mmCIF file of C-alpha atoms in Angstrom:
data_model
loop_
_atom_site.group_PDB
_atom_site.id
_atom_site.type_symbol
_atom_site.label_atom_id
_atom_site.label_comp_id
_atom_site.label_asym_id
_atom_site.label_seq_id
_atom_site.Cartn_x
_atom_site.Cartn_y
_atom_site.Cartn_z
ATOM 1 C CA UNK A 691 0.000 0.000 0.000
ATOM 2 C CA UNK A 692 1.375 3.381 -0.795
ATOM 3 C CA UNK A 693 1.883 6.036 2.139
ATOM 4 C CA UNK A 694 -0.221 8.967 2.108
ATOM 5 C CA UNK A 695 3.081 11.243 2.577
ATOM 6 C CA UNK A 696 6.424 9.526 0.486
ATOM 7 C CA UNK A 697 8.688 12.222 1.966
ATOM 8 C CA UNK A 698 8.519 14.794 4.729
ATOM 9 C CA UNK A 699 10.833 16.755 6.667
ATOM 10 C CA UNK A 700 9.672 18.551 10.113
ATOM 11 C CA UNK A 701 11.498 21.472 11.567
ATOM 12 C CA UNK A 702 14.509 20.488 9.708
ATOM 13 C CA UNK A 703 17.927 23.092 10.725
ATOM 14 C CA UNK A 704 21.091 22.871 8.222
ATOM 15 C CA UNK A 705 23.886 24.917 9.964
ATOM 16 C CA UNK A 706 27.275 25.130 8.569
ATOM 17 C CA UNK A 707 30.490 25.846 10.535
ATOM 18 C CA UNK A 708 32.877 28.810 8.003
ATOM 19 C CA UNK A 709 35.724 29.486 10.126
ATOM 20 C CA UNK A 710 34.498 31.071 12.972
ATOM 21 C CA UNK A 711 30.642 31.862 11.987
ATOM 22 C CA UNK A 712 28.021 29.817 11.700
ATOM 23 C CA UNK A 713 25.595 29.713 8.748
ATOM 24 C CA UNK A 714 22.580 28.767 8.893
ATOM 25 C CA UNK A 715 21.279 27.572 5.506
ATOM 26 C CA UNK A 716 17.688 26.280 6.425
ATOM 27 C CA UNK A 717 15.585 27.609 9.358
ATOM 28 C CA UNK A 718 12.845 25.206 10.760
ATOM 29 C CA UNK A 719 11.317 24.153 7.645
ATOM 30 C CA UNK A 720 8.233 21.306 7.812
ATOM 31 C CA UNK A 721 7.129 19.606 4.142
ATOM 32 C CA UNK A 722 5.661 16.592 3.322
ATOM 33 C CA UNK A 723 5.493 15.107 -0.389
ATOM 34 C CA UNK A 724 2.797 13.282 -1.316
ATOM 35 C CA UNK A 725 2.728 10.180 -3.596
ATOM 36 C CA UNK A 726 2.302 11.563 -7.264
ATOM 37 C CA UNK A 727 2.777 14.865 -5.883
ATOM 38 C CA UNK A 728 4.768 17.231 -8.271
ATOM 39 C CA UNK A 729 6.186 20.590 -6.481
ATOM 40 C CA UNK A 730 8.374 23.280 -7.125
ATOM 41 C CA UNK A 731 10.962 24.407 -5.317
ATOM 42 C CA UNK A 732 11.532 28.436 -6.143
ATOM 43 C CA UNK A 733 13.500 31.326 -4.284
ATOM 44 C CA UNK A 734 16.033 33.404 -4.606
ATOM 45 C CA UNK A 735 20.163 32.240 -4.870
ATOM 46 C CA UNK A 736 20.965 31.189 -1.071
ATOM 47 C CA UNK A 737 17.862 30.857 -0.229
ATOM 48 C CA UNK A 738 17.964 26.809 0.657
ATOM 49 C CA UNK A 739 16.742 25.671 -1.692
ATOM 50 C CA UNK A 740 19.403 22.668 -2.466
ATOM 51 C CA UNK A 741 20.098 22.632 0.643
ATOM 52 C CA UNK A 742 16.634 21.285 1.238
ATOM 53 C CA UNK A 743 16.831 19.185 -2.023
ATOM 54 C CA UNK A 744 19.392 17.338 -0.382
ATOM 55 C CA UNK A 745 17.808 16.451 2.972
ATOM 56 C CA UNK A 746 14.976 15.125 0.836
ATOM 57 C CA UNK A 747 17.603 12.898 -0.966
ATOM 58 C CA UNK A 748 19.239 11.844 2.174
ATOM 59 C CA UNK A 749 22.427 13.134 1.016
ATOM 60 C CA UNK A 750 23.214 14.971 4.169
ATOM 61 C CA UNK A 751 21.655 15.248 7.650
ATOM 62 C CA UNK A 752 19.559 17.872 9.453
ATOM 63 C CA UNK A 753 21.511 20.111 11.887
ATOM 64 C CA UNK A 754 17.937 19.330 14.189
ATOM 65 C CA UNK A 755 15.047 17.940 13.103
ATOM 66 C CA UNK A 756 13.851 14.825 11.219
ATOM 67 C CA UNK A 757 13.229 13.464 7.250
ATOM 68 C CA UNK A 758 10.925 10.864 6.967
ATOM 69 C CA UNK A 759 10.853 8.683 3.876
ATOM 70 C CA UNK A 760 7.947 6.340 3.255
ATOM 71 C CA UNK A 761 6.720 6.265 6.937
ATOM 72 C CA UNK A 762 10.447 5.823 8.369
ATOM 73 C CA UNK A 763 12.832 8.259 10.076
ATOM 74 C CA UNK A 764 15.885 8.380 8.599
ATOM 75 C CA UNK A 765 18.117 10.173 11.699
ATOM 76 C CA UNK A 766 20.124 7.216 13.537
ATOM 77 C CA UNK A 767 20.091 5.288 10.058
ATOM 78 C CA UNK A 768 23.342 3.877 9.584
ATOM 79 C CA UNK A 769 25.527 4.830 6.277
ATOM 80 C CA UNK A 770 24.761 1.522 4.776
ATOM 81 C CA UNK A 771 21.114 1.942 5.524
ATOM 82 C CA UNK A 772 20.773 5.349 3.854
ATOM 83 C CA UNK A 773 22.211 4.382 1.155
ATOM 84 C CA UNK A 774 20.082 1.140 1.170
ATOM 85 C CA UNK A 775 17.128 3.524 1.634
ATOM 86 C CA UNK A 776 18.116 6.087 -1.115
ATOM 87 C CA UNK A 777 18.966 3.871 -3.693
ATOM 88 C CA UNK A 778 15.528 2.121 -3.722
ATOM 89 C CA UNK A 779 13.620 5.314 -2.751
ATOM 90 C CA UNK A 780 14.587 8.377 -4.377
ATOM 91 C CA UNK A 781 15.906 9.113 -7.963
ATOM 92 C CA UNK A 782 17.716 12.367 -8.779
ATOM 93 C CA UNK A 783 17.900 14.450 -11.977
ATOM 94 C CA UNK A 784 20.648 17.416 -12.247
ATOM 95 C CA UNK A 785 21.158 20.414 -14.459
ATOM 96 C CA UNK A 786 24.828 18.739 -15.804
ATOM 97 C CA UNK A 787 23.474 15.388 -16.602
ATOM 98 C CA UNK A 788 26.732 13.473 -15.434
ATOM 99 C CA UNK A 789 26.744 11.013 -18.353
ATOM 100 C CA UNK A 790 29.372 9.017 -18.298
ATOM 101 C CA UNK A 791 31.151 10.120 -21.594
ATOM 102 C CA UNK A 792 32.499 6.298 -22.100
ATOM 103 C CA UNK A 793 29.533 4.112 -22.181
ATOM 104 C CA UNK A 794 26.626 4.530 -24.429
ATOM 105 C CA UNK A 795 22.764 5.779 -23.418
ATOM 106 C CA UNK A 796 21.342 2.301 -22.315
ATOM 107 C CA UNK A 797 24.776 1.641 -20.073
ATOM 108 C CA UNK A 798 24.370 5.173 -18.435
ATOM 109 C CA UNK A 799 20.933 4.484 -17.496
ATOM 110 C CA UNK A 800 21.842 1.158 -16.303
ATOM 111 C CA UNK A 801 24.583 2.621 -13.718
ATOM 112 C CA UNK A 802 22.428 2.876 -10.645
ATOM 113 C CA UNK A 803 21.256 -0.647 -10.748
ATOM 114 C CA UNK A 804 24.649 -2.267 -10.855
ATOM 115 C CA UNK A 805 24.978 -2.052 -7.043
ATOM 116 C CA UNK A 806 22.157 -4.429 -6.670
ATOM 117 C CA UNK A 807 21.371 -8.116 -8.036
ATOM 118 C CA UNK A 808 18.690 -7.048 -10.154
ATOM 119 C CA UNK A 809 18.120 -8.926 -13.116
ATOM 120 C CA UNK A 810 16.768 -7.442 -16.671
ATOM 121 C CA UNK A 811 19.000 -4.370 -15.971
ATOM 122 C CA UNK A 812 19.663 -3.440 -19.797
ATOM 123 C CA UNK A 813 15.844 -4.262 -20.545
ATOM 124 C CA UNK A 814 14.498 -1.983 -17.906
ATOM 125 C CA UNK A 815 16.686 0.582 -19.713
ATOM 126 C CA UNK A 816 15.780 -0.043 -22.525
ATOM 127 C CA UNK A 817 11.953 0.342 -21.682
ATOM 128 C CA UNK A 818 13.108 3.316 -20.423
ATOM 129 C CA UNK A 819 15.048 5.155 -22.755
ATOM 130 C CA UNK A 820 11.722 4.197 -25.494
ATOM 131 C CA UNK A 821 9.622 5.636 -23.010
ATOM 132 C CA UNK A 822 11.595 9.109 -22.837
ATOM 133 C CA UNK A 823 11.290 8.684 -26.603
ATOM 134 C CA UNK A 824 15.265 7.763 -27.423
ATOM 135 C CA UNK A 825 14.797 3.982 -28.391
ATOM 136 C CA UNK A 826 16.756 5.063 -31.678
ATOM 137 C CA UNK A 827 19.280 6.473 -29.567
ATOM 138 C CA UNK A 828 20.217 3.275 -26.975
ATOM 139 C CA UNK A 829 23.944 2.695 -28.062
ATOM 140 C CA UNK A 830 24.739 6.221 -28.679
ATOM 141 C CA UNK A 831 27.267 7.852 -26.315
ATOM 142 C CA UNK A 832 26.864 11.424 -24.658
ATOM 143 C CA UNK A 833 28.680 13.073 -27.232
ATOM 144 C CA UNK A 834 26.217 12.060 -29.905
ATOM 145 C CA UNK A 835 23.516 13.454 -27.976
ATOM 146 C CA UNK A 836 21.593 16.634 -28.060
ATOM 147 C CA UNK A 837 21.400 18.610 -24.698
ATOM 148 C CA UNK A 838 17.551 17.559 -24.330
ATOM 149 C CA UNK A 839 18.479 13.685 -25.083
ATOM 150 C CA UNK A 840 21.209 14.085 -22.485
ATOM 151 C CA UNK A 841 18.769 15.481 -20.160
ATOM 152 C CA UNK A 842 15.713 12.627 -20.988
ATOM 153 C CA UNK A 843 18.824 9.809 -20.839
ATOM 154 C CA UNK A 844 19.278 11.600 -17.250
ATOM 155 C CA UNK A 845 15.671 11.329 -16.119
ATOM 156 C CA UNK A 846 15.599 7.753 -17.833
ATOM 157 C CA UNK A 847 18.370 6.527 -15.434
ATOM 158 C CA UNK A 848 16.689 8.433 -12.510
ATOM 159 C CA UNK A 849 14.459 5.687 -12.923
ATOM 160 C CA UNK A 850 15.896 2.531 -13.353
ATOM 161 C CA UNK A 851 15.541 1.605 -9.682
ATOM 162 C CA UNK A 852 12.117 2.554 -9.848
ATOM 163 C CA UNK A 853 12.025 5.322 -6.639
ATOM 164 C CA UNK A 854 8.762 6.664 -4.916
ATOM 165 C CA UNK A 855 10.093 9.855 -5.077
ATOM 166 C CA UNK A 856 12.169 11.977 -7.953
ATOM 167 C CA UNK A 857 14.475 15.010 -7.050
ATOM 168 C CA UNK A 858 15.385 17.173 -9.926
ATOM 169 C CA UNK A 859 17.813 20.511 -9.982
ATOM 170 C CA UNK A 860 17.113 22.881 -12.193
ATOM 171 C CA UNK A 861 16.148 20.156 -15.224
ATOM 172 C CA UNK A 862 14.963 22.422 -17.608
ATOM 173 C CA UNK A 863 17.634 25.338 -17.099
ATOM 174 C CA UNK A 864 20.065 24.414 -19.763
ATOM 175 C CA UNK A 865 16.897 23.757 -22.356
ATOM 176 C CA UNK A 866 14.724 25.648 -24.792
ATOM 177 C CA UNK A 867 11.501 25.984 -24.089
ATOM 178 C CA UNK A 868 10.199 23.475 -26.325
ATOM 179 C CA UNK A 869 12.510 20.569 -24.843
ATOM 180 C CA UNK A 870 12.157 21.707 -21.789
ATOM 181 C CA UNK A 871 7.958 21.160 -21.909
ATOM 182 C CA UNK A 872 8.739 17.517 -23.164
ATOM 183 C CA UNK A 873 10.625 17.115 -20.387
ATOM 184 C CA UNK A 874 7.945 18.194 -18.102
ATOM 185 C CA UNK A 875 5.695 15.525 -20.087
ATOM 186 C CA UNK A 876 7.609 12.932 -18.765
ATOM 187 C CA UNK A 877 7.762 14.142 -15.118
ATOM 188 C CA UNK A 878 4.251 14.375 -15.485
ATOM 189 C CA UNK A 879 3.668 10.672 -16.982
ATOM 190 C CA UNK A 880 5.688 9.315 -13.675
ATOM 191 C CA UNK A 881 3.356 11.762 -11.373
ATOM 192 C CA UNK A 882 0.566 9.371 -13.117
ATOM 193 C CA UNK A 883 2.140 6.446 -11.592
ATOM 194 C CA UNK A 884 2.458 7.581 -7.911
ATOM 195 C CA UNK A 885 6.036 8.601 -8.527
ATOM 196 C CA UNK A 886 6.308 12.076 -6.387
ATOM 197 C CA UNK A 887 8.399 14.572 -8.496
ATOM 198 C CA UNK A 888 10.021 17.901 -6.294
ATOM 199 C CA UNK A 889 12.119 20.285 -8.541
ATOM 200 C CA UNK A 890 14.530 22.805 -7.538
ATOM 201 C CA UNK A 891 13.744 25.614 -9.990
ATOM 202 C CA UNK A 892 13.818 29.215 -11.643
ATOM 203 C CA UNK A 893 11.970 28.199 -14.701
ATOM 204 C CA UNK A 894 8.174 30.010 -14.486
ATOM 205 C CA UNK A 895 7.198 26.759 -17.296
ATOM 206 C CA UNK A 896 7.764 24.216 -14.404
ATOM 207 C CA UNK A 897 5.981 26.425 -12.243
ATOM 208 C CA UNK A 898 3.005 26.373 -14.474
ATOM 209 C CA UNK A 899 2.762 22.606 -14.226
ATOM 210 C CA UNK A 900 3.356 21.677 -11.059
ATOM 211 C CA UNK A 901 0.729 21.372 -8.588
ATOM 212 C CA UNK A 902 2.302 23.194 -5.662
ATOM 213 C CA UNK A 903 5.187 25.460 -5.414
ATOM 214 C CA UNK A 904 6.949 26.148 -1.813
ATOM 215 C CA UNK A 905 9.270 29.162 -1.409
ATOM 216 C CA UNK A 906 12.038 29.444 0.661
ATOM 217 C CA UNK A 907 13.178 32.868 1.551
ATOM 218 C CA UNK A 908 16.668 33.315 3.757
ATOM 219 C CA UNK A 909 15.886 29.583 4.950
ATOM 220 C CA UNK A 910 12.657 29.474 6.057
ATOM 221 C CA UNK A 911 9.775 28.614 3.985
ATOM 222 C CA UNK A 912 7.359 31.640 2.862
ATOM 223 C CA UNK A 913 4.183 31.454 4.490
ATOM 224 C CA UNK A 914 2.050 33.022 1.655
ATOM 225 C CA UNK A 915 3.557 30.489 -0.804
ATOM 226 C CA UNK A 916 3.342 26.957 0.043
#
């Protein structure tokens, strides 16, 4: 059965130590995600916002507070289980892509799942890459790619372990317009399936098509639009 909330973080602090001062980067903030959710994350440079994004993706640890993930506080998990937990949980999407420039589309999307025993890896892929409409495109490399089939081969592998939840940075900022709304179609497609999507973002055409967008202002999140 599918929680009602995939994701959530309550009162969650991220403090940095610079030399002597301490920063402060989020301030207290409470979210919760819900399955085939899709939100934007907006505000201005230094506001949080990855900061937050990578709470969510249980890449780093609240200062105080708690993330929960599908029911299950993550604080006290050890670095095995995390990773355990994010790998079957959450998929992320960033601006840069990260191919790897040395193996082709369907081996790039294949990457994640090569930590696990998983059989069918190449054929999930596969599905994949036809899905994000590059199934003419499965043995080309990165460099024979446009920026908008880098980006879907991106998403594509974002999926192969088949998360609850997808975390995406800025996906349509080094786009067009045009690629960038087919991109959105297929975030939207995976919100159809229960998949959660939250997007770190300055685009106004994500905005548009999400179905909730949070801002965080100097850490904390903006009361007037959540």
């Amino acid at each position: 059965m599918i929680a009602m909330t995939v994701i959530s973080a309550t009162d969650a602090v991220k403090e940095y130590h610079s030399g002597d001062r301490l920063l402060r980067a989020l301030k207290g903030v409470s979210l919760s995600i819900d399955p085939g959710e899709f939100v934007a994350i907006v505000g201005p440079s230094g506001s949080g916002k990855s900061t937050l994004l990578n709470l969510l993706g249980l890449l780093d640890d609240p200062t105080e507070g708690q993330v929960t993930v599908d029911g299950m506080a993550v604080s006290g998990l050890s670095t095995r289980e995390r990773t355990e937990v994010r790998r079957d949980t959450v998929g992320f999407v960033f601006q840069d892509f990260y191919l790897l420039p040395t193996l082709t589309a369907r081996e790039n999307v294949a990457v994640p799942g090569m930590i696990s025993d998983r059989t069918e890896l190449l054929e999930r892929a596969d599905r994949l890459l036809k899905r994000v409409g590059l199934g003419d495109r499965l043995t080309h490399s990165p460099s024979e790619l446009s920026g908008g089939q880098k980006q879907r081969v991106a998403i594509a592998r974002s999926m192969v372990n088949e998360p609850d939840i997808l975390l995406t940075d800025e996906p349509t900022g080094n786009l067009d317009q045009e690629t960038g709304a087919q991109v959105l179609d297929v975030f939207r497609e995976f919100t159809a399936e229960d998949v959660a999507v939250v997007t770190v973002t300055h685009d106004k055409q994500v905005e548009s098509v999400a179905d909730r967008t949070i801002e965080l202002v100097d850490g904390k999140l903006d009361p007037d639009h959540r």
